[in-house]
mmCIF file of C-alpha atoms and ligand atoms in Angstrom:
data_model
loop_
_atom_site.group_PDB
_atom_site.id
_atom_site.type_symbol
_atom_site.label_atom_id
_atom_site.label_comp_id
_atom_site.label_asym_id
_atom_site.label_seq_id
_atom_site.Cartn_x
_atom_site.Cartn_y
_atom_site.Cartn_z
ATOM 1 C CA MET D 290 149.451 136.209 90.430
ATOM 2 C CA LYS D 291 151.215 139.129 92.090
ATOM 3 C CA VAL D 292 154.049 137.672 94.174
ATOM 4 C CA LEU D 293 156.313 139.541 96.554
ATOM 5 C CA VAL D 294 159.846 138.158 96.268
ATOM 6 C CA THR D 295 162.084 139.302 99.108
ATOM 7 C CA GLY D 296 165.756 138.872 98.228
ATOM 8 C CA GLY D 297 164.690 138.693 94.586
ATOM 9 C CA THR D 298 167.931 140.038 93.116
ATOM 10 C CA GLY D 299 169.936 137.328 94.923
ATOM 11 C CA TYR D 300 171.195 134.043 93.529
ATOM 12 C CA ILE D 301 168.126 131.842 93.932
ATOM 13 C CA GLY D 302 165.622 134.722 93.954
ATOM 14 C CA SER D 303 166.710 136.014 90.532
ATOM 15 C CA HIS D 304 166.184 132.575 88.951
ATOM 16 C CA VAL D 305 162.760 132.328 90.555
ATOM 17 C CA VAL D 306 161.816 135.814 89.317
ATOM 18 C CA VAL D 307 162.669 134.750 85.752
ATOM 19 C CA LYS D 308 160.493 131.630 86.116
ATOM 20 C CA LEU D 309 157.644 133.660 87.600
ATOM 21 C CA LEU D 310 157.754 136.119 84.709
ATOM 22 C CA LEU D 311 157.859 133.348 82.123
ATOM 23 C CA ALA D 312 154.912 131.631 83.836
ATOM 24 C CA GLY D 313 152.854 134.832 83.538
ATOM 25 C CA HIS D 314 153.065 135.877 87.196
ATOM 26 C CA GLU D 315 153.883 139.379 88.379
ATOM 27 C CA PRO D 316 156.875 139.342 90.732
ATOM 28 C CA ILE D 317 157.483 142.366 92.945
ATOM 29 C CA ILE D 318 161.075 142.343 94.181
ATOM 30 C CA ILE D 319 162.254 143.737 97.500
ATOM 31 C CA ASP D 320 165.991 143.704 98.135
ATOM 32 C CA ASN D 321 168.417 145.902 100.061
ATOM 33 C CA LEU D 322 171.259 144.847 97.728
ATOM 34 C CA SER D 323 173.381 143.757 100.693
ATOM 35 C CA ASN D 324 174.441 140.677 98.726
ATOM 36 C CA SER D 325 173.384 141.377 95.158
ATOM 37 C CA GLU D 326 173.552 144.032 92.459
ATOM 38 C CA LYS D 327 170.989 146.151 90.695
ATOM 39 C CA THR D 328 172.321 145.034 87.289
ATOM 40 C CA VAL D 329 170.598 141.712 87.977
ATOM 41 C CA LEU D 330 167.373 143.502 87.025
ATOM 42 C CA ASP D 331 168.785 144.253 83.543
ATOM 43 C CA ARG D 332 169.825 140.625 83.188
ATOM 44 C CA ILE D 333 166.375 139.402 84.213
ATOM 45 C CA PHE D 334 164.945 141.713 81.559
ATOM 46 C CA GLU D 335 167.377 140.363 78.960
ATOM 47 C CA ILE D 336 166.315 136.790 79.686
ATOM 48 C CA SER D 337 162.584 137.230 80.165
ATOM 49 C CA GLY D 338 161.736 140.334 78.124
ATOM 50 C CA THR D 339 160.043 141.888 81.176
ATOM 51 C CA ARG D 340 161.479 144.232 83.795
ATOM 52 C CA PRO D 341 160.241 143.213 87.228
ATOM 53 C CA ILE D 342 158.999 145.839 89.663
ATOM 54 C CA PHE D 343 161.743 146.536 92.195
ATOM 55 C CA TYR D 344 161.727 148.232 95.600
ATOM 56 C CA GLU D 345 165.118 148.810 97.188
ATOM 57 C CA GLY D 346 164.866 148.475 100.951
ATOM 58 C CA ASP D 347 165.219 146.322 104.019
ATOM 59 C CA VAL D 348 162.667 143.696 105.005
ATOM 60 C CA ARG D 349 163.157 144.670 108.664
ATOM 61 C CA ASP D 350 161.873 148.179 107.931
ATOM 62 C CA VAL D 351 158.144 148.188 108.790
ATOM 63 C CA ASP D 352 157.430 151.587 107.198
ATOM 64 C CA PHE D 353 159.153 150.562 103.983
ATOM 65 C CA LEU D 354 157.157 147.321 103.812
ATOM 66 C CA GLU D 355 153.898 149.116 104.569
ATOM 67 C CA ASP D 356 154.682 151.488 101.732
ATOM 68 C CA VAL D 357 155.299 148.594 99.310
ATOM 69 C CA PHE D 358 152.006 146.925 100.287
ATOM 70 C CA GLU D 359 150.170 150.205 99.843
ATOM 71 C CA GLN D 360 151.600 150.635 96.358
ATOM 72 C CA GLU D 361 151.009 146.969 95.473
ATOM 73 C CA PRO D 362 147.576 146.213 96.931
ATOM 74 C CA ASP D 363 146.919 142.833 95.288
ATOM 75 C CA ILE D 364 149.835 140.744 96.508
ATOM 76 C CA VAL D 365 148.615 137.164 96.734
ATOM 77 C CA GLY D 366 151.785 135.351 97.751
ATOM 78 C CA ILE D 367 155.239 135.906 99.214
ATOM 79 C CA ILE D 368 158.466 134.035 98.624
ATOM 80 C CA HIS D 369 160.820 135.015 101.405
ATOM 81 C CA PHE D 370 164.462 134.606 100.334
ATOM 82 C CA ALA D 371 165.977 137.671 102.031
ATOM 83 C CA ALA D 372 168.506 136.488 104.604
ATOM 84 C CA PHE D 373 172.225 136.157 105.218
ATOM 85 C CA LYS D 374 173.522 132.705 104.353
ATOM 86 C CA ALA D 375 177.241 132.277 105.081
ATOM 87 C CA VAL D 376 177.664 129.584 107.734
ATOM 88 C CA GLY D 377 181.229 130.591 108.722
ATOM 89 C CA GLU D 378 180.336 134.281 108.997
ATOM 90 C CA SER D 379 177.343 133.403 111.172
ATOM 91 C CA VAL D 380 179.664 131.774 113.722
ATOM 92 C CA LYS D 381 181.794 134.936 113.863
ATOM 93 C CA GLU D 382 178.885 137.414 113.787
ATOM 94 C CA PRO D 383 175.885 135.641 115.340
ATOM 95 C CA LEU D 384 173.969 138.808 116.234
ATOM 96 C CA LYS D 385 174.057 139.979 112.621
ATOM 97 C CA TYR D 386 172.497 136.660 111.547
ATOM 98 C CA TYR D 387 169.825 136.452 114.231
ATOM 99 C CA ASP D 388 168.918 140.078 113.593
ATOM 100 C CA ASN D 389 168.613 139.853 109.818
ATOM 101 C CA ASN D 390 167.181 136.377 109.462
ATOM 102 C CA ILE D 391 164.773 136.400 112.401
ATOM 103 C CA ASP D 392 163.735 140.051 112.492
ATOM 104 C CA GLY D 393 163.405 139.809 108.690
ATOM 105 C CA ILE D 394 160.839 137.009 108.648
ATOM 106 C CA LEU D 395 158.988 138.406 111.684
ATOM 107 C CA THR D 396 158.574 141.801 110.052
ATOM 108 C CA VAL D 397 157.487 140.386 106.697
ATOM 109 C CA LEU D 398 154.909 138.172 108.418
ATOM 110 C CA GLU D 399 153.647 140.962 110.671
ATOM 111 C CA VAL D 400 153.112 143.417 107.817
ATOM 112 C CA SER D 401 151.796 140.842 105.343
ATOM 113 C CA GLN D 402 149.254 139.645 107.929
ATOM 114 C CA ARG D 403 147.908 143.188 108.117
ATOM 115 C CA HIS D 404 147.489 143.049 104.339
ATOM 116 C CA ASN D 405 145.867 139.592 104.318
ATOM 117 C CA VAL D 406 148.467 137.799 102.222
ATOM 118 C CA GLU D 407 147.473 134.150 102.306
ATOM 119 C CA ASN D 408 150.366 132.269 100.682
ATOM 120 C CA PHE D 409 153.899 132.180 102.035
ATOM 121 C CA VAL D 410 156.935 130.227 100.852
ATOM 122 C CA PHE D 411 160.025 130.214 103.047
ATOM 123 C CA SER D 412 163.614 129.400 102.020
ATOM 124 C CA SER D 413 164.728 126.872 104.562
ATOM 125 C CA SER D 414 167.689 124.562 104.359
ATOM 126 C CA ALA D 415 168.712 120.933 104.782
ATOM 127 C CA THR D 416 171.035 122.311 107.433
ATOM 128 C CA VAL D 417 168.091 121.960 109.885
ATOM 129 C CA TYR D 418 168.665 118.177 109.835
ATOM 130 C CA GLY D 419 172.127 118.654 111.367
ATOM 131 C CA ASN D 420 173.999 115.347 111.212
ATOM 132 C CA PRO D 421 171.142 113.105 110.035
ATOM 133 C CA ASP D 422 170.567 109.620 111.423
ATOM 134 C CA LYS D 423 170.062 108.253 107.907
ATOM 135 C CA ASN D 424 170.266 109.113 104.223
ATOM 136 C CA PRO D 425 168.269 109.831 102.127
ATOM 137 C CA ILE D 426 166.703 112.225 104.652
ATOM 138 C CA PRO D 427 162.887 112.323 104.834
ATOM 139 C CA GLU D 428 161.049 115.431 106.064
ATOM 140 C CA THR D 429 160.053 113.446 109.150
ATOM 141 C CA ALA D 430 163.694 113.333 110.301
ATOM 142 C CA LEU D 431 164.484 115.196 113.501
ATOM 143 C CA VAL D 432 165.310 118.884 113.260
ATOM 144 C CA LYS D 433 168.529 118.972 115.217
ATOM 145 C CA SER D 434 170.263 121.739 117.039
ATOM 146 C CA SER D 435 172.633 123.325 114.541
ATOM 147 C CA THR D 436 176.362 123.823 115.012
ATOM 148 C CA ASN D 437 176.037 127.356 113.652
ATOM 149 C CA PRO D 438 173.772 130.398 114.115
ATOM 150 C CA TYR D 439 172.785 130.435 110.427
ATOM 151 C CA GLY D 440 171.273 126.951 110.725
ATOM 152 C CA GLU D 441 169.547 127.930 113.961
ATOM 153 C CA THR D 442 167.883 130.897 112.260
ATOM 154 C CA LYS D 443 166.331 128.529 109.706
ATOM 155 C CA ALA D 444 165.035 126.152 112.388
ATOM 156 C CA ILE D 445 163.632 129.083 114.421
ATOM 157 C CA ALA D 446 161.973 130.596 111.343
ATOM 158 C CA GLU D 447 160.250 127.266 110.660
ATOM 159 C CA LYS D 448 158.951 127.268 114.254
ATOM 160 C CA ILE D 449 157.664 130.832 113.824
ATOM 161 C CA LEU D 450 155.664 129.793 110.754
ATOM 162 C CA LYS D 451 154.267 126.749 112.514
ATOM 163 C CA ALA D 452 153.237 128.792 115.569
ATOM 164 C CA LEU D 453 151.533 131.370 113.383
ATOM 165 C CA VAL D 454 149.474 128.666 111.718
ATOM 166 C CA VAL D 455 148.673 127.010 115.068
ATOM 167 C CA SER D 456 147.413 130.411 116.247
ATOM 168 C CA GLY D 457 144.750 130.198 113.541
ATOM 169 C CA ALA D 458 146.178 132.927 111.328
ATOM 170 C CA ASN D 459 144.755 133.015 107.854
ATOM 171 C CA ILE D 460 147.942 131.922 106.096
ATOM 172 C CA LYS D 461 149.123 128.908 104.095
ATOM 173 C CA THR D 462 152.863 128.379 104.472
ATOM 174 C CA ILE D 463 155.457 125.981 103.136
ATOM 175 C CA ALA D 464 159.098 125.803 104.169
ATOM 176 C CA LEU D 465 161.228 124.459 101.352
ATOM 177 C CA ARG D 466 164.371 122.786 102.654
ATOM 178 C CA TYR D 467 166.936 123.256 99.921
ATOM 179 C CA PHE D 468 169.851 120.873 99.703
ATOM 180 C CA ASN D 469 172.934 122.233 97.836
ATOM 181 C CA PRO D 470 171.941 124.651 95.054
ATOM 182 C CA ILE D 471 174.515 124.996 92.267
ATOM 183 C CA GLY D 472 174.578 126.090 88.618
ATOM 184 C CA ALA D 473 173.399 129.254 86.944
ATOM 185 C CA HIS D 474 170.990 130.314 84.231
ATOM 186 C CA PRO D 475 172.039 128.598 80.946
ATOM 187 C CA SER D 476 172.318 132.054 79.316
ATOM 188 C CA GLY D 477 175.211 132.803 81.676
ATOM 189 C CA LEU D 478 173.484 136.075 82.581
ATOM 190 C CA ILE D 479 172.568 135.379 86.211
ATOM 191 C CA GLY D 480 174.215 133.235 88.845
ATOM 192 C CA GLU D 481 175.744 133.294 92.302
ATOM 193 C CA LEU D 482 177.824 136.320 93.326
ATOM 194 C CA PRO D 483 180.149 135.153 96.093
ATOM 195 C CA LYS D 484 181.781 137.926 98.106
ATOM 196 C CA GLY D 485 185.441 137.242 98.930
ATOM 197 C CA ALA D 486 186.599 133.648 99.215
ATOM 198 C CA PRO D 487 183.608 131.351 98.687
ATOM 199 C CA GLU D 488 182.623 128.944 101.456
ATOM 200 C CA ASN D 489 180.742 126.680 99.054
ATOM 201 C CA LEU D 490 182.419 124.038 96.959
ATOM 202 C CA VAL D 491 181.285 124.840 93.414
ATOM 203 C CA PRO D 492 182.197 128.560 93.382
ATOM 204 C CA TYR D 493 185.532 127.587 94.935
ATOM 205 C CA ILE D 494 186.108 125.082 92.121
ATOM 206 C CA THR D 495 185.214 127.568 89.357
ATOM 207 C CA GLN D 496 187.357 130.307 90.947
ATOM 208 C CA THR D 497 190.277 127.858 91.138
ATOM 209 C CA ALA D 498 189.706 126.827 87.531
ATOM 210 C CA ILE D 499 189.850 130.419 86.330
ATOM 211 C CA GLY D 500 192.914 131.209 88.448
ATOM 212 C CA ILE D 501 191.459 133.433 91.171
ATOM 213 C CA ARG D 502 192.384 130.761 93.757
ATOM 214 C CA ASP D 503 195.636 128.787 93.661
ATOM 215 C CA MET D 504 194.135 125.502 94.736
ATOM 216 C CA LEU D 505 191.123 123.810 96.223
ATOM 217 C CA PHE D 506 191.276 122.310 99.701
ATOM 218 C CA VAL D 507 189.257 119.120 100.022
ATOM 219 C CA PHE D 508 188.003 119.116 103.594
ATOM 220 C CA GLY D 509 188.677 115.551 104.691
ATOM 221 C CA ASP D 510 189.020 112.233 102.858
ATOM 222 C CA ASP D 511 188.380 109.971 105.828
ATOM 223 C CA TYR D 512 184.572 110.099 106.009
ATOM 224 C CA ASN D 513 182.555 106.921 105.768
ATOM 225 C CA THR D 514 181.546 107.609 102.147
ATOM 226 C CA ILE D 515 182.219 106.164 98.693
ATOM 227 C CA ASP D 516 185.714 107.741 98.491
ATOM 228 C CA GLY D 517 186.117 109.296 101.947
ATOM 229 C CA THR D 518 185.080 112.819 100.876
ATOM 230 C CA GLY D 519 181.822 114.547 101.858
ATOM 231 C CA VAL D 520 178.659 113.592 99.979
ATOM 232 C CA ARG D 521 175.941 116.167 99.202
ATOM 233 C CA ASP D 522 172.803 116.543 97.109
ATOM 234 C CA TYR D 523 173.674 119.168 94.483
ATOM 235 C CA ILE D 524 170.596 120.603 92.823
ATOM 236 C CA HIS D 525 170.520 122.856 89.759
ATOM 237 C CA VAL D 526 169.206 126.310 90.694
ATOM 238 C CA GLU D 527 166.858 126.161 87.684
ATOM 239 C CA ASP D 528 165.199 123.021 89.052
ATOM 240 C CA LEU D 529 165.056 124.634 92.472
ATOM 241 C CA ALA D 530 163.384 127.677 90.917
ATOM 242 C CA ASP D 531 160.755 125.447 89.268
ATOM 243 C CA ALA D 532 159.968 123.963 92.680
ATOM 244 C CA HIS D 533 158.929 127.441 93.880
ATOM 245 C CA ILE D 534 156.459 127.875 91.023
ATOM 246 C CA LYS D 535 154.958 124.463 91.788
ATOM 247 C CA THR D 536 154.801 125.334 95.487
ATOM 248 C CA LEU D 537 152.907 128.562 94.817
ATOM 249 C CA ASP D 538 150.425 126.711 92.604
ATOM 250 C CA PHE D 539 150.048 124.024 95.250
ATOM 251 C CA LEU D 540 149.390 126.584 97.990
ATOM 252 C CA GLN D 541 146.840 128.435 95.906
ATOM 253 C CA LYS D 542 144.925 125.253 95.116
ATOM 254 C CA ASN D 543 144.966 124.130 98.759
ATOM 255 C CA LYS D 544 141.533 124.703 100.234
ATOM 256 C CA ASN D 545 142.695 124.934 103.872
ATOM 257 C CA LYS D 546 142.697 128.477 105.236
ATOM 258 C CA SER D 547 145.583 127.834 107.577
ATOM 259 C CA PHE D 548 148.322 125.414 106.718
ATOM 260 C CA TYR D 549 152.007 124.684 107.381
ATOM 261 C CA ASP D 550 154.185 122.008 105.821
ATOM 262 C CA VAL D 551 157.806 121.314 104.900
ATOM 263 C CA TYR D 552 159.254 119.876 101.717
ATOM 264 C CA ASN D 553 162.739 118.776 100.794
ATOM 265 C CA VAL D 554 164.024 120.139 97.505
ATOM 266 C CA GLY D 555 166.851 117.942 96.312
ATOM 267 C CA THR D 556 167.647 115.404 93.615
ATOM 268 C CA GLY D 557 167.665 112.402 95.925
ATOM 269 C CA ASN D 558 171.236 111.563 94.857
ATOM 270 C CA GLY D 559 174.505 112.076 96.689
ATOM 271 C CA THR D 560 177.737 113.179 94.987
ATOM 272 C CA SER D 561 181.138 113.228 96.686
ATOM 273 C CA VAL D 562 183.598 116.116 96.562
ATOM 274 C CA MET D 563 186.000 114.034 94.461
ATOM 275 C CA GLU D 564 183.236 112.997 92.063
ATOM 276 C CA LEU D 565 182.272 116.648 91.636
ATOM 277 C CA ILE D 566 185.872 117.705 90.944
ATOM 278 C CA LYS D 567 186.308 114.929 88.358
ATOM 279 C CA THR D 568 183.028 115.816 86.639
ATOM 280 C CA PHE D 569 184.015 119.487 86.537
ATOM 281 C CA GLU D 570 187.400 118.594 85.006
ATOM 282 C CA LYS D 571 185.650 116.490 82.350
ATOM 283 C CA ILE D 572 183.171 119.162 81.278
ATOM 284 C CA SER D 573 185.596 122.117 81.443
ATOM 285 C CA GLY D 574 188.810 120.482 80.295
ATOM 286 C CA VAL D 575 190.565 122.275 83.175
ATOM 287 C CA THR D 576 192.548 120.378 85.805
ATOM 288 C CA ILE D 577 191.773 121.491 89.343
ATOM 289 C CA PRO D 578 194.822 121.602 91.613
ATOM 290 C CA PHE D 579 193.710 120.306 95.000
ATOM 291 C CA GLU D 580 195.100 119.235 98.334
ATOM 292 C CA ILE D 581 193.482 117.059 100.986
ATOM 293 C CA ALA D 582 193.042 119.211 104.101
ATOM 294 C CA LYS D 583 191.628 118.423 107.521
ATOM 295 C CA ARG D 584 187.880 118.178 108.038
ATOM 296 C CA ARG D 585 186.016 121.492 108.249
ATOM 297 C CA SER D 586 184.503 122.053 111.661
ATOM 298 C CA GLY D 587 180.749 121.350 111.698
ATOM 299 C CA ASP D 588 180.800 119.324 108.446
ATOM 300 C CA ILE D 589 179.041 115.979 108.165
ATOM 301 C CA ALA D 590 179.803 112.933 106.026
ATOM 302 C CA SER D 591 176.633 112.695 103.943
ATOM 303 C CA CYS D 592 173.467 114.656 103.332
ATOM 304 C CA TYR D 593 171.027 113.900 100.536
ATOM 305 C CA ALA D 594 167.297 114.218 100.183
ATOM 306 C CA ASP D 595 164.421 111.851 100.185
ATOM 307 C CA ALA D 596 162.612 113.878 97.526
ATOM 308 C CA THR D 597 159.526 111.690 97.208
ATOM 309 C CA LYS D 598 157.120 113.953 99.127
ATOM 310 C CA ILE D 599 157.401 116.930 96.757
ATOM 311 C CA LYS D 600 157.115 114.579 93.762
ATOM 312 C CA ARG D 601 153.986 112.984 95.258
ATOM 313 C CA ASP D 602 152.224 116.223 96.247
ATOM 314 C CA MET D 603 153.391 118.706 93.629
ATOM 315 C CA ASN D 604 154.700 116.521 90.823
ATOM 316 C CA TRP D 605 158.073 118.236 91.046
ATOM 317 C CA GLU D 606 161.355 116.439 90.529
ATOM 318 C CA SER D 607 164.793 117.600 89.482
ATOM 319 C CA LYS D 608 165.537 117.252 85.794
ATOM 320 C CA LYS D 609 169.010 118.665 85.248
ATOM 321 C CA THR D 610 172.217 116.698 85.690
ATOM 322 C CA ILE D 611 175.322 117.600 87.675
ATOM 323 C CA GLU D 612 177.113 117.970 84.319
ATOM 324 C CA GLU D 613 174.598 120.595 83.167
ATOM 325 C CA ALA D 614 174.826 122.420 86.481
ATOM 326 C CA LEU D 615 178.625 122.536 86.361
ATOM 327 C CA GLU D 616 178.610 123.639 82.713
ATOM 328 C CA ASP D 617 176.298 126.506 83.660
ATOM 329 C CA SER D 618 178.376 127.468 86.728
ATOM 330 C CA TRP D 619 181.507 127.451 84.569
ATOM 331 C CA ARG D 620 179.894 129.592 81.856
ATOM 332 C CA TRP D 621 178.753 132.077 84.510
ATOM 333 C CA GLN D 622 182.238 132.187 86.045
ATOM 334 C CA GLN D 623 183.890 132.760 82.660
ATOM 335 C CA ASN D 624 181.396 135.361 81.464
ATOM 336 C CA TYR D 625 180.733 137.485 84.517
ATOM 337 C CA LEU D 626 182.935 136.723 87.458
ATOM 338 C CA LYS D 627 186.445 137.422 86.108
HETATM 339 P P1 LIG H 8 171.714 135.548 98.212
HETATM 340 O O1 LIG H 8 172.545 136.197 99.260
HETATM 341 O O2 LIG H 8 172.248 135.480 96.839
HETATM 342 O O3 LIG H 8 170.274 136.240 98.142
HETATM 343 C C1 LIG H 8 169.663 136.822 99.270
HETATM 344 C C2 LIG H 8 169.198 138.195 98.880
HETATM 345 O O4 LIG H 8 168.559 138.799 99.993
HETATM 346 C C3 LIG H 8 170.349 139.114 98.484
HETATM 347 O O5 LIG H 8 170.038 139.735 97.250
HETATM 348 C C4 LIG H 8 170.409 140.151 99.609
HETATM 349 O O6 LIG H 8 170.830 141.416 99.138
HETATM 350 C C5 LIG H 8 168.985 140.146 100.110
HETATM 351 N N1 LIG H 8 168.829 140.507 101.516
HETATM 352 C C6 LIG H 8 169.484 140.018 102.599
HETATM 353 N N2 LIG H 8 169.037 140.584 103.717
HETATM 354 C C7 LIG H 8 168.068 141.473 103.357
HETATM 355 C C8 LIG H 8 167.227 142.347 104.054
HETATM 356 N N3 LIG H 8 167.297 142.482 105.392
HETATM 357 N N4 LIG H 8 166.345 143.094 103.360
HETATM 358 C C9 LIG H 8 166.252 142.999 102.012
HETATM 359 N N5 LIG H 8 167.032 142.176 101.294
HETATM 360 C C10 LIG H 8 167.923 141.412 101.951
HETATM 361 O O7 LIG H 8 171.352 134.083 98.763
HETATM 362 P P2 LIG H 8 170.671 132.867 98.015
HETATM 363 O O8 LIG H 8 171.693 131.807 97.827
HETATM 364 O O9 LIG H 8 169.898 133.333 96.856
HETATM 365 O O10 LIG H 8 169.709 132.354 99.165
HETATM 366 C C11 LIG H 8 168.352 132.750 99.216
HETATM 367 C C12 LIG H 8 167.694 132.109 100.417
HETATM 368 O O11 LIG H 8 167.835 130.691 100.351
HETATM 369 C C13 LIG H 8 168.319 132.517 101.765
HETATM 370 O O12 LIG H 8 167.282 132.628 102.708
HETATM 371 C C14 LIG H 8 169.220 131.356 102.089
HETATM 372 O O13 LIG H 8 169.418 131.219 103.472
HETATM 373 C C15 LIG H 8 168.405 130.188 101.537
HETATM 374 N N6 LIG H 8 169.229 129.025 101.220
HETATM 375 C C16 LIG H 8 170.293 129.156 100.380
HETATM 376 C C17 LIG H 8 171.085 128.034 100.104
HETATM 377 C C18 LIG H 8 172.296 128.168 99.229
HETATM 378 O O14 LIG H 8 173.172 127.312 99.312
HETATM 379 N N7 LIG H 8 172.412 129.188 98.380
HETATM 380 C C19 LIG H 8 170.755 126.798 100.655
HETATM 381 C C20 LIG H 8 169.644 126.705 101.492
HETATM 382 C C21 LIG H 8 168.873 127.827 101.770
HETATM 383 C C1 LIG H 9 179.990 120.845 100.204
HETATM 384 C C2 LIG H 9 181.064 119.790 100.398
HETATM 385 C C3 LIG H 9 182.607 120.305 102.166
HETATM 386 C C4 LIG H 9 184.375 123.807 100.167
HETATM 387 C C5 LIG H 9 176.311 124.693 103.005
HETATM 388 C C6 LIG H 9 175.477 125.126 104.171
HETATM 389 C C7 LIG H 9 174.046 124.736 103.957
HETATM 390 C C8 LIG H 9 173.526 125.258 102.627
HETATM 391 C C9 LIG H 9 174.422 124.867 101.500
HETATM 392 C C10 LIG H 9 172.523 127.380 103.034
HETATM 393 C C11 LIG H 9 181.365 119.488 101.872
HETATM 394 C C12 LIG H 9 183.319 120.279 100.828
HETATM 395 C C13 LIG H 9 183.606 122.703 100.482
HETATM 396 C C14 LIG H 9 185.762 123.643 99.937
HETATM 397 C C15 LIG H 9 185.509 121.265 100.293
HETATM 398 N N1 LIG H 9 173.476 126.671 102.597
HETATM 399 N N2 LIG H 9 184.173 121.450 100.536
HETATM 400 N N3 LIG H 9 186.278 122.367 100.008
HETATM 401 O O1 LIG H 9 178.523 122.602 103.765
HETATM 402 O O2 LIG H 9 177.049 121.035 102.398
HETATM 403 O O3 LIG H 9 176.245 123.283 102.911
HETATM 404 O O4 LIG H 9 175.765 125.262 101.812
HETATM 405 O O5 LIG H 9 171.535 127.017 103.591
HETATM 406 O O6 LIG H 9 173.336 125.275 105.013
HETATM 407 O O7 LIG H 9 175.992 124.494 105.349
HETATM 408 O O8 LIG H 9 178.068 123.036 101.286
HETATM 409 O O9 LIG H 9 179.418 123.744 99.377
HETATM 410 O O10 LIG H 9 180.180 124.365 101.690
HETATM 411 O O11 LIG H 9 180.316 122.002 100.976
HETATM 412 O O12 LIG H 9 186.033 120.147 100.366
HETATM 413 O O13 LIG H 9 186.511 124.588 99.693
HETATM 414 O O14 LIG H 9 182.291 120.283 99.859
HETATM 415 O O15 LIG H 9 183.417 119.775 103.163
HETATM 416 O O16 LIG H 9 181.644 118.113 101.956
HETATM 417 P P1 LIG H 9 177.548 122.415 102.683
HETATM 418 P P2 LIG H 9 179.520 123.402 100.801
#
């Protein structure tokens, strides 16, 4: 199947492209390289033995997209990753986030509708649950108003997809709500490329371990959790990538002409910040200097998935452990992020 992968040289996109190639699909990547590098294409080739087709450009550019669809007439599905994703930056530069993340999905949908693409997978986020009323969080939980523009763009994008389907458009769509993706490809050839100081915990840990950062700040130890630190559902990016392949298969087999649904993609287990630090120290043999700091604004105590729906409907479940994910993140940090 020919699949358009927007944001396909990014962290999650690159892992999905590898899985698509290995599963015999034909990924067509679009990326403007605003948060990734062209060398990722060489790395994908090294891992998979195939060089994916790549178009450098912006998903908000209608003419560029039209051109891609003209050159690639048989696109059957789209996985839309292209977006900005830094929560803190979105608070400081909201217009940049609304512009890229909303105009991006609108333009991709508008052009792909003209070209009759029937399958659409959207990268959403557990952030749409805000501070959940209970854990594990089922898909039926309320989508709450987010404390940051990034989260709002995900909730709005979900509404756009739903409205398009309600309008009777000939499109089958699934929003995958990722929990906390971590890890890298076991080869150490592709992984996350944080720009500047990372906002996310795992890249901050690996950068501290290698000496780029002096110490890790643990944002609060007075939450109502196992040890007072924040609890999250950390999912290996390889497992997350597999979920996309299953989702595409599921969409293709679905006989409805118009369809919208949401699925959590998580492990179903919560891990605290302190548990993650201790596990990292065990697998790497490196002690992480850390200090307890005040809570980060907008953070919540716990967030982990009820992952039963995706298991029931698509027979997907996470397979890799936190240890494996941290080993892979550490290998990636040591090999490529010095
Ligand atoms: P990433 O930044 O590594 O990848 C996104 C890619 O999209 C980058 O290669 C970037 O250059 C490209 N891009 C951005 N705007 C573009 C545009 N206008 N036109 C063309 N290309 C553009 O991020 P990621 O971690 O791989 O995330 C992928 C998707 O998953 C995003 O939509 C993100 O919001 C979502 N998501 C990520 C996480 C996470 O923690 N990483 C969690 C939940 C959801
Ligand atoms: C995890 C835990 C922090 C850094 C974010 C987005 C979410 C999704 C995934 C895109 C929390 C603690 C962190 C540090 C720390 N992204 N922490 N010191 O906040 O769960 O989710 O990324 O969609 O939308 O909000 O992930 O990795 O930032 O934090 O103590 O230096 O680690 O307080 O408990 P988060 P995170």
